XYZ file of C-alpha atoms in Angstrom:
606
model
C 0.005 0.015 -0.018
C 0.985 3.589 -0.615
C 2.143 5.004 2.729
C -0.271 7.895 2.644
C -3.268 5.745 1.709
C -2.430 3.342 4.510
C -1.921 6.133 7.016
C -5.247 7.833 6.174
C -7.061 4.540 6.360
C -5.595 3.802 9.765
C -6.471 7.262 10.987
C -10.085 6.780 9.898
C -10.172 3.361 11.546
C -8.906 4.722 14.868
C -11.206 7.710 14.792
C -14.207 5.488 13.985
C -13.470 2.625 16.314
C -16.262 3.262 18.792
C -18.990 4.066 16.264
C -17.943 1.289 13.885
C -17.896 -1.286 16.683
C -21.394 -0.284 17.798
C -22.647 -0.412 14.175
C -21.227 -3.878 13.583
C -22.687 -5.118 16.869
C -26.102 -3.834 15.785
C -26.175 -5.350 12.320
C -24.747 -8.681 13.590
C -27.530 -8.873 16.141
C -30.051 -8.130 13.394
C -28.603 -10.932 11.291
C -28.606 -13.543 13.973
C -30.969 -16.440 13.402
C -31.013 -16.140 9.647
C -34.111 -15.091 7.643
C -36.458 -12.781 9.556
C -39.709 -14.082 8.121
C -39.657 -16.582 10.988
C -40.531 -13.684 13.318
C -43.678 -12.815 11.408
C -47.082 -14.114 12.490
C -49.172 -16.138 10.125
C -51.276 -13.028 9.448
C -48.186 -10.932 8.836
C -46.774 -13.463 6.404
C -50.068 -13.938 4.573
C -50.246 -10.249 3.940
C -46.633 -10.290 2.704
C -47.261 -12.804 -0.069
C -50.999 -12.338 -0.801
C -50.344 -10.791 -4.206
C -47.724 -13.337 -5.339
C -48.278 -16.103 -7.885
C -48.863 -19.621 -6.687
C -45.206 -20.762 -6.977
C -43.822 -17.700 -5.192
C -46.436 -17.918 -2.517
C -45.648 -21.547 -1.865
C -41.952 -20.723 -1.605
C -42.516 -17.872 0.796
C -44.621 -19.985 3.181
C -41.343 -21.283 4.615
C -37.812 -20.026 4.865
C -36.337 -22.566 2.455
C -35.750 -20.080 -0.379
C -34.294 -16.594 -0.331
C -36.561 -13.626 -0.993
C -35.013 -10.662 -2.738
C -36.347 -7.165 -2.064
C -36.232 -4.808 -5.032
C -35.924 -1.114 -4.219
C -36.438 0.885 -7.377
C -36.068 4.499 -8.325
C -37.985 3.988 -11.598
C -39.944 6.739 -13.217
C -40.411 7.372 -16.917
C -39.587 11.055 -16.943
C -35.885 10.623 -16.031
C -33.833 9.254 -18.877
C -31.447 7.534 -16.398
C -34.251 5.771 -14.600
C -36.720 4.961 -17.325
C -34.877 1.714 -18.273
C -35.660 0.384 -14.781
C -39.268 -0.138 -15.904
C -38.291 -3.586 -17.221
C -35.975 -4.552 -14.420
C -38.444 -5.957 -11.800
C -39.743 -8.547 -14.222
C -36.204 -9.449 -15.343
C -35.193 -9.789 -11.736
C -38.223 -11.881 -10.744
C -37.693 -14.262 -13.641
C -33.998 -14.621 -12.888
C -34.813 -15.202 -9.236
C -37.235 -18.033 -10.044
C -34.666 -19.677 -12.306
C -32.209 -19.527 -9.456
C -34.655 -21.018 -6.987
C -35.636 -17.834 -5.210
C -38.280 -15.169 -5.075
C -38.152 -11.431 -5.696
C -40.674 -8.744 -4.705
C -40.678 -4.991 -5.214
C -40.152 -3.796 -1.653
C -40.247 -0.067 -2.300
C -40.311 2.685 -4.838
C -38.299 5.765 -3.985
C -38.442 9.249 -5.571
C -35.889 10.089 -8.196
C -35.326 13.772 -8.897
C -33.626 15.079 -11.983
C -31.294 17.967 -11.301
C -31.242 18.638 -15.019
C -34.966 19.386 -14.979
C -34.851 21.447 -11.785
C -31.609 23.274 -12.508
C -32.104 26.967 -11.794
C -35.678 26.339 -10.720
C -37.290 26.433 -7.279
C -37.533 22.655 -7.176
C -33.753 22.477 -6.979
C -34.033 23.572 -3.346
C -35.418 20.121 -2.577
C -32.671 18.258 -4.451
C -30.175 17.625 -1.646
C -32.885 16.709 0.807
C -34.245 14.149 -1.640
C -31.221 12.005 -0.764
C -32.463 11.684 2.808
C -36.068 11.164 1.671
C -34.844 8.299 -0.514
C -33.067 6.715 2.423
C -36.201 6.972 4.488
C -38.432 5.642 1.678
C -36.210 2.632 1.128
C -36.104 1.963 4.890
C -39.881 1.897 5.039
C -40.021 -0.736 2.270
C -37.360 -2.957 3.858
C -38.924 -2.618 7.313
C -41.491 -5.297 6.411
C -38.785 -7.780 7.339
C -39.680 -10.091 4.429
C -36.309 -10.102 2.717
C -33.037 -11.956 2.764
C -31.155 -9.576 0.467
C -31.887 -6.478 -1.570
C -31.116 -5.112 -5.003
C -31.126 -1.341 -5.436
C -32.055 0.178 -8.779
C -30.791 3.795 -8.914
C -28.378 5.951 -10.889
C -28.412 9.674 -10.478
C -27.250 12.354 -8.122
C -28.865 11.972 -4.749
C -30.500 8.617 -5.459
C -27.519 6.292 -5.115
C -26.180 7.964 -1.946
C -29.703 7.763 -0.397
C -30.015 4.108 -1.351
C -26.516 3.383 0.116
C -27.497 4.987 3.407
C -30.646 2.807 3.461
C -28.664 -0.312 2.548
C -26.232 0.363 5.394
C -29.039 1.022 7.827
C -30.183 -2.551 6.955
C -26.539 -3.567 6.921
C -27.275 -7.184 7.964
C -28.843 -7.722 4.512
C -26.681 -8.381 1.450
C -27.124 -5.581 -1.057
C -26.246 -5.323 -4.750
C -26.592 -2.117 -6.762
C -27.833 -2.671 -10.316
C -27.196 0.226 -12.734
C -29.123 1.074 -15.903
C -26.135 2.453 -17.857
C -25.425 5.631 -19.842
C -27.296 6.726 -22.939
C -25.283 6.452 -26.210
C -23.146 9.462 -27.055
C -24.999 12.412 -28.554
C -23.980 16.005 -29.208
C -20.409 16.363 -27.846
C -20.401 17.926 -24.417
C -17.952 20.736 -25.387
C -20.291 21.715 -28.229
C -23.281 21.775 -25.852
C -21.270 24.012 -23.484
C -20.342 26.317 -26.426
C -24.014 26.753 -27.387
C -24.956 27.499 -23.775
C -22.355 30.158 -23.578
C -23.458 31.724 -26.872
C -27.013 31.791 -25.564
C -25.833 33.515 -22.373
C -24.198 36.137 -24.606
C -27.386 36.540 -26.640
C -25.697 35.298 -29.820
C -28.104 32.379 -30.358
C -31.772 32.056 -29.506
C -33.802 29.609 -27.453
C -34.568 27.443 -30.435
C -30.878 26.793 -31.079
C -30.250 26.165 -27.379
C -33.133 23.694 -27.087
C -31.988 21.833 -30.170
C -28.471 21.457 -28.747
C -29.762 20.312 -25.365
C -32.084 17.806 -27.078
C -29.246 16.383 -29.192
C -27.169 15.982 -26.013
C -29.847 14.471 -23.813
C -31.503 12.292 -26.401
C -32.459 8.791 -25.171
C -32.912 6.481 -22.181
C -29.818 6.296 -19.952
C -27.616 8.372 -17.825
C -26.341 11.767 -19.114
C -22.947 11.059 -20.555
C -20.826 13.804 -18.890
C -18.984 12.933 -15.745
C -21.169 14.444 -13.057
C -22.527 12.976 -9.901
C -24.639 10.248 -11.667
C -21.679 8.641 -13.354
C -19.477 9.271 -10.331
C -22.033 7.240 -8.364
C -21.637 4.295 -10.774
C -17.862 4.405 -10.512
C -18.101 4.458 -6.707
C -20.465 1.470 -6.490
C -18.057 -0.573 -8.561
C -14.786 0.423 -6.928
C -16.423 0.008 -3.468
C -17.575 -3.497 -4.320
C -21.365 -3.082 -4.558
C -21.653 -3.617 -8.348
C -20.731 -6.652 -10.392
C -17.344 -6.228 -12.113
C -17.607 -4.024 -15.192
C -21.328 -3.335 -14.778
C -21.207 0.500 -14.442
C -21.182 1.783 -17.980
C -22.957 -0.783 -20.198
C -25.683 0.966 -22.229
C -29.384 0.363 -21.375
C -31.664 -2.000 -23.237
C -28.885 -4.075 -24.612
C -28.544 -7.864 -24.280
C -25.418 -7.478 -22.109
C -27.198 -5.012 -19.766
C -30.131 -7.429 -19.286
C -27.773 -10.389 -18.742
C -25.865 -8.412 -16.081
C -29.141 -7.656 -14.337
C -30.012 -11.358 -14.280
C -26.511 -12.200 -13.070
C -26.754 -9.592 -10.273
C -30.031 -11.205 -9.145
C -28.481 -14.676 -8.956
C -25.491 -13.329 -7.064
C -27.696 -11.488 -4.559
C -29.614 -14.712 -3.871
C -26.342 -16.671 -3.443
C -24.949 -14.361 -0.738
C -27.843 -14.439 1.710
C -27.633 -15.975 5.195
C -29.357 -19.101 3.724
C -26.171 -20.054 1.884
C -22.492 -20.452 2.565
C -21.353 -17.045 1.220
C -23.256 -14.674 3.468
C -22.066 -11.148 2.621
C -23.982 -8.431 4.499
C -23.691 -4.931 3.129
C -22.397 -3.522 6.405
C -19.363 -5.824 6.159
C -18.680 -4.863 2.506
C -18.571 -1.153 3.296
C -15.741 -0.742 5.790
C -12.928 1.803 6.167
C -10.933 0.264 3.314
C -13.933 0.335 0.947
C -14.570 3.998 1.827
C -10.960 4.921 1.100
C -11.177 3.032 -2.159
C -14.185 5.125 -3.069
C -12.309 8.353 -2.315
C -9.344 7.186 -4.377
C -11.597 6.372 -7.306
C -13.271 9.799 -7.045
C -9.892 11.553 -7.234
C -8.463 9.343 -9.990
C -11.472 10.094 -12.269
C -12.007 13.735 -11.387
C -15.405 12.958 -9.957
C -18.208 14.977 -8.531
C -17.715 17.506 -5.726
C -21.110 16.440 -4.375
C -19.355 13.389 -3.000
C -17.447 15.617 -0.576
C -20.832 15.476 1.202
C -22.281 12.166 0.010
C -19.272 10.025 0.875
C -19.179 11.519 4.349
C -22.864 10.771 4.871
C -22.582 7.294 3.365
C -19.602 6.421 5.559
C -21.395 7.744 8.649
C -24.283 5.307 7.923
C -21.690 2.490 8.410
C -20.284 3.919 11.601
C -17.276 5.419 9.775
C -16.060 8.956 10.449
C -14.756 10.346 7.151
C -13.633 13.962 7.016
C -12.753 16.549 4.384
C -9.177 16.450 5.608
C -9.065 12.746 4.645
C -10.363 13.590 1.157
C -7.832 16.384 0.787
C -4.879 14.335 1.929
C -5.759 11.467 -0.443
C -6.178 13.898 -3.301
C -2.551 14.934 -2.862
C -1.291 11.443 -3.725
C -3.887 10.063 -6.195
C -3.145 10.907 -9.861
C -5.851 12.102 -12.230
C -6.199 9.286 -14.782
C -9.360 10.212 -16.701
C -10.286 13.104 -18.953
C -14.092 13.026 -19.092
C -16.179 16.147 -19.626
C -16.027 18.670 -17.995
C -12.403 17.651 -17.290
C -11.896 16.773 -20.986
C -13.805 16.313 -24.243
C -14.642 12.580 -23.835
C -17.797 11.204 -22.318
C -18.347 8.080 -20.187
C -18.880 5.880 -23.230
C -15.428 6.878 -24.449
C -14.059 6.176 -20.972
C -15.641 2.703 -21.004
C -14.338 1.986 -24.488
C -10.777 3.075 -23.523
C -10.616 0.379 -20.854
C -13.095 1.606 -18.304
C -13.331 0.495 -14.676
C -11.322 -2.743 -15.138
C -8.250 -0.878 -16.409
C -8.660 1.903 -13.844
C -8.879 -0.518 -10.875
C -6.004 -2.601 -12.164
C -3.729 0.439 -12.448
C -4.682 1.763 -8.997
C -4.198 -1.626 -7.414
C -0.758 -2.072 -9.017
C 0.205 1.425 -7.785
C -0.751 0.494 -4.220
C -3.455 3.130 -4.127
C -6.392 0.783 -3.493
C -6.987 -1.749 -0.775
C -7.180 -5.072 -2.489
C -8.033 -7.051 0.597
C -11.724 -6.018 0.733
C -14.964 -7.944 0.721
C -17.161 -7.344 -2.332
C -20.516 -8.620 -3.466
C -18.581 -10.622 -6.109
C -16.258 -12.300 -3.557
C -13.083 -11.686 -1.588
C -10.587 -9.191 -2.911
C -10.695 -6.320 -5.402
C -8.586 -8.332 -7.886
C -11.920 -9.770 -8.968
C -12.658 -6.434 -10.520
C -9.767 -6.688 -12.962
C -12.394 -8.176 -15.291
C -14.941 -6.970 -17.750
C -18.135 -8.694 -18.816
C -18.901 -10.167 -22.207
C -22.022 -11.815 -23.604
C -21.575 -15.548 -24.199
C -23.010 -17.449 -27.084
C -25.824 -18.745 -24.862
C -26.756 -15.227 -23.787
C -25.199 -15.448 -20.359
C -22.397 -13.274 -18.947
C -18.803 -14.349 -19.080
C -15.868 -12.423 -17.688
C -12.508 -11.852 -19.284
C -9.394 -10.015 -18.095
C -9.721 -6.261 -18.415
C -7.406 -4.321 -20.752
C -3.849 -4.051 -19.498
C -3.157 -1.000 -21.684
C -5.482 1.901 -22.369
C -7.120 1.993 -25.793
C -7.088 5.794 -25.713
C -4.570 7.452 -23.379
C -6.129 10.866 -24.142
C -9.185 9.669 -22.239
C -7.872 7.147 -19.767
C -4.200 7.229 -18.895
C -2.115 4.762 -16.917
C -0.754 5.889 -13.561
C 2.711 6.433 -15.091
C 1.280 8.919 -17.620
C -1.428 10.512 -15.485
C -2.825 13.893 -16.516
C -2.018 15.339 -13.133
C -0.149 14.080 -10.042
C -3.203 14.744 -7.856
C -6.926 14.376 -8.063
C -7.824 18.064 -8.234
C -10.293 18.127 -5.359
C -8.957 20.504 -2.710
C -10.175 21.649 0.656
C -9.861 25.379 1.339
C -9.541 26.828 4.846
C -9.312 30.461 6.023
C -11.141 33.537 7.125
C -14.317 32.585 5.287
C -14.576 29.040 6.721
C -14.045 25.789 4.916
C -14.863 24.993 1.272
C -14.034 22.545 -1.478
C -12.844 23.287 -4.982
C -12.463 21.040 -8.001
C -9.571 22.242 -10.167
C -9.175 19.311 -12.576
C -10.937 21.344 -15.326
C -9.475 24.704 -14.282
C -6.367 25.947 -16.051
C -3.328 26.246 -13.668
C -3.114 30.018 -14.191
C -6.578 30.346 -12.614
C -5.873 28.279 -9.497
C -5.219 31.502 -7.591
C -7.684 34.363 -7.960
C -7.566 37.559 -5.897
C -10.186 40.216 -6.621
C -12.898 42.379 -5.021
C -16.035 40.567 -3.912
C -19.393 41.235 -5.482
C -22.096 39.929 -3.095
C -25.360 38.288 -4.183
C -28.043 36.561 -2.174
C -29.430 34.607 -5.118
C -28.227 33.274 -8.446
C -30.997 35.306 -10.159
C -29.421 38.488 -8.777
C -26.124 37.531 -10.291
C -27.778 36.766 -13.647
C -29.469 40.145 -13.629
C -26.176 41.933 -12.957
C -24.525 40.043 -15.808
C -27.304 40.918 -18.259
C -27.078 44.599 -17.163
C -23.320 44.667 -17.992
C -22.345 45.284 -14.383
C -19.796 42.470 -14.170
C -17.323 43.423 -16.879
C -14.389 43.447 -14.478
C -12.191 41.277 -12.262
C -14.275 40.066 -9.346
C -15.173 37.127 -7.066
C -18.884 36.446 -7.053
C -20.061 35.594 -3.562
C -23.453 33.917 -3.612
C -24.499 33.268 -0.062
C -27.633 32.140 1.846
C -27.679 29.050 -0.413
C -26.721 26.486 2.280
C -28.710 23.512 3.673
C -30.395 25.425 6.498
C -30.974 28.497 4.377
C -32.757 27.020 1.337
C -31.640 23.426 1.004
C -28.270 23.979 -0.780
C -29.301 24.046 -4.481
C -26.807 23.582 -7.298
C -25.914 26.792 -9.069
C -25.025 25.631 -12.564
C -27.164 28.405 -13.997
C -24.189 30.597 -13.188
C -21.658 28.590 -15.191
C -22.330 30.123 -18.668
C -22.258 33.815 -17.582
C -19.133 33.367 -15.457
C -17.537 31.432 -18.310
C -18.304 34.260 -20.761
C -16.668 36.787 -18.422
C -13.615 34.604 -17.946
C -13.256 34.127 -21.723
C -13.296 37.947 -22.099
C -10.172 38.051 -20.075
C -11.447 38.895 -16.610
C -10.275 37.196 -13.430
C -13.423 35.536 -12.201
C -14.263 33.049 -9.426
C -17.207 31.963 -7.341
C -17.498 31.554 -3.602
C -20.731 30.075 -2.299
C -22.331 28.068 0.480
C -24.364 26.357 -2.284
C -23.303 23.588 -4.584
C -21.918 23.254 -8.141
C -21.963 19.441 -8.376
C -20.003 17.141 -10.653
C -20.249 19.429 -13.619
C -18.035 22.032 -11.975
C -16.032 23.327 -14.866
C -13.442 25.860 -15.955
C -14.327 28.667 -13.566
C -12.716 28.372 -10.123
C -15.462 27.790 -7.595
C -15.071 27.487 -3.816
C -18.285 25.720 -2.936
C -20.021 24.128 0.099
C -18.646 27.006 2.256
C -19.264 26.073 5.878
C -20.409 27.390 8.303
C -23.069 28.695 5.940
C -24.285 32.342 6.055
C -27.653 31.404 7.563
C -25.875 29.873 10.544
C -23.684 32.882 11.191
C -20.748 31.737 9.110
C -18.026 34.312 8.372
C -19.161 34.492 4.740
C -21.981 36.623 6.161
C -19.442 39.284 7.223
C -18.299 39.938 3.620
C -19.101 43.257 1.992
C -18.961 44.374 -1.633
C -15.440 45.384 -2.505
C -13.661 43.243 0.116
C -10.652 41.687 -1.555
C -10.995 37.910 -1.448
C -8.255 35.466 -2.266
C -9.092 31.973 -3.504
C -5.835 29.975 -3.478
C -6.260 26.381 -4.657
C -2.545 25.849 -4.523
C -2.049 26.768 -0.827
C -5.568 25.539 0.025
C -6.809 28.846 1.511
C -9.800 31.119 1.256
C -9.102 34.493 2.836
C -10.215 38.147 2.904
C -8.036 41.181 3.187
C -9.777 42.999 6.026
C -8.125 44.090 9.278
C -8.870 41.643 12.063
C -10.454 44.192 14.374
C -12.785 45.465 11.703
C -13.700 41.930 10.682
C -14.519 40.951 14.236
C -16.914 43.852 14.831
C -18.795 43.614 11.585
C -22.438 42.717 11.780
C -23.605 39.565 10.063
C -25.687 40.050 6.946
C -29.196 38.686 6.926
C -31.714 37.820 4.240
C -35.471 37.227 4.120
C -35.611 33.661 2.795
C -39.306 33.131 3.225
C -39.973 33.059 -0.506
C -37.817 29.963 -0.788
C -39.678 28.191 2.028
C -43.034 27.819 0.305
C -44.278 26.544 -3.041
C -43.559 23.355 -4.965
C -43.640 21.409 -1.709
C -40.887 23.450 -0.004
C -43.104 24.195 2.951
C -43.100 20.455 3.752
C -39.351 20.491 4.134
C -39.092 23.015 6.991
C -38.080 20.177 9.390
C -35.318 19.191 7.018
C -33.956 22.709 6.825
C -33.997 22.987 10.593
C -32.227 19.601 11.103
C -29.656 19.786 8.283
C -26.107 19.446 9.392
C -23.144 21.318 7.915
C -21.671 20.401 4.564
C -18.468 18.984 5.962
C -20.476 16.484 8.024
C -22.553 15.314 5.047
C -25.393 17.924 5.257
C -27.816 15.126 6.269
C -30.826 15.483 8.548
C -30.337 12.366 10.611
C -28.209 13.915 13.380
C -26.920 11.320 15.857
C -28.860 8.695 13.927
C -25.830 8.350 11.648
């Protein structure tokens, strides 16, 4: 093992010892005695299989066969989740063939940040993660299941499902992806049209046509945002089958992988000899492997929160300092938009997860001695699936050389010696910044602050021509307790325009920018947030702010005495607390924790 990776892992293990021990005790007690249907009364059990067919009903009358709970995020509005419509029947049929039963245990909401981007509904996006965890928990609480398969892809959905799976950590859990849509309009061309629209050089018709050519069919969006970062994480953390992440939807191989995942889930229940509870799969080593994968691929900044919350659900105390320290030693191996021109289909074709994992293992950057849903050891993930002549899945060794080093480089030829995700500390609190898509000459920006309390206010200033200068846009009162911490991608095109015009531009916000954080330096997730009295609320227009991604600092040039006596700014946020269901989420806003602790609402429950 690389010394730094080993040291960070040991530090996490020591810090988490008490919580992790209590967690393992809890899930082991829950798993004692095997299948839980034995605890149900005859009336309970009859309700549980009343709607089943005769063969499934007969099987469920005893505990002789495993019953698989399906938790699905299907809806037919989201391209990434529409393919899941077919999965329950595929899973049920595969379960019967393997001598088991499968039932849909729960449906969970699946929100599309692409639809809600820049809209009021985005203020529910982050909280949807915790709603998903709660919804899945309700479904699994019927105590009818010996294992679970989780059908989810996008931003908050997979982290929410992982939190639920770890809450029921005595159950084996396999995550079954739907895959990315085929490549459409190149992402850099889409970004170019968006920027032209922001400048008023093309109209809405041209913009809509470009967006429609980019997002054009069932499957995950092909840029490397949170959704595809999720899939990478599930594989490198051992919750996917090897090579399952980026196979396109509605293909014979995708369907065969779904059937294979079903059979594997049935084979690792407590009824067999390979019992593999989810809470044992996700340990400190698996969490560190996830962080390493995130850095090596230039993944989503959202996972600076999601990974912390997911780890906490397994009794593991992961911090931003751990993420930052690992980023310093993990090389950037992938160039996927917005960190490059390629999309995830190009990444997969260049060698994909099998090549990535092999390279990181050989470099000592991953823990190989982990438990996975596919068996013992991450070496099992040096494989990629192929469709056999009989329609079943076979595995063959993954590529040992990249098929396109401009997209996926070996460790020895990495694009950068570090992962590009940095933690910033200083006068304004703590923040994260993703610099893998930011040119080196823009890693340090020092300029006067221009303060906004909404992204719409910044857009209005841009359209009025008030931002033709060097400045750092400070968009505050966007945090979890303020308005739910929406993503602010609406700001990417105007700030990109100003940067292209030669101005020094950066963003500082207690909101989010997600996995699509691009070429404009952005210090995001600032904590403490303005609504909680964070120092970002002391800033005034014209204060000189320095964002230094090299030194890892976020500072303001104001004399200490003046800074200390300044009043905190305030804002009437009531308009963001009603409408489109936002009034229902007042308890979530009140309970939300800080970004660096995962921004979840479960408090001591995690």
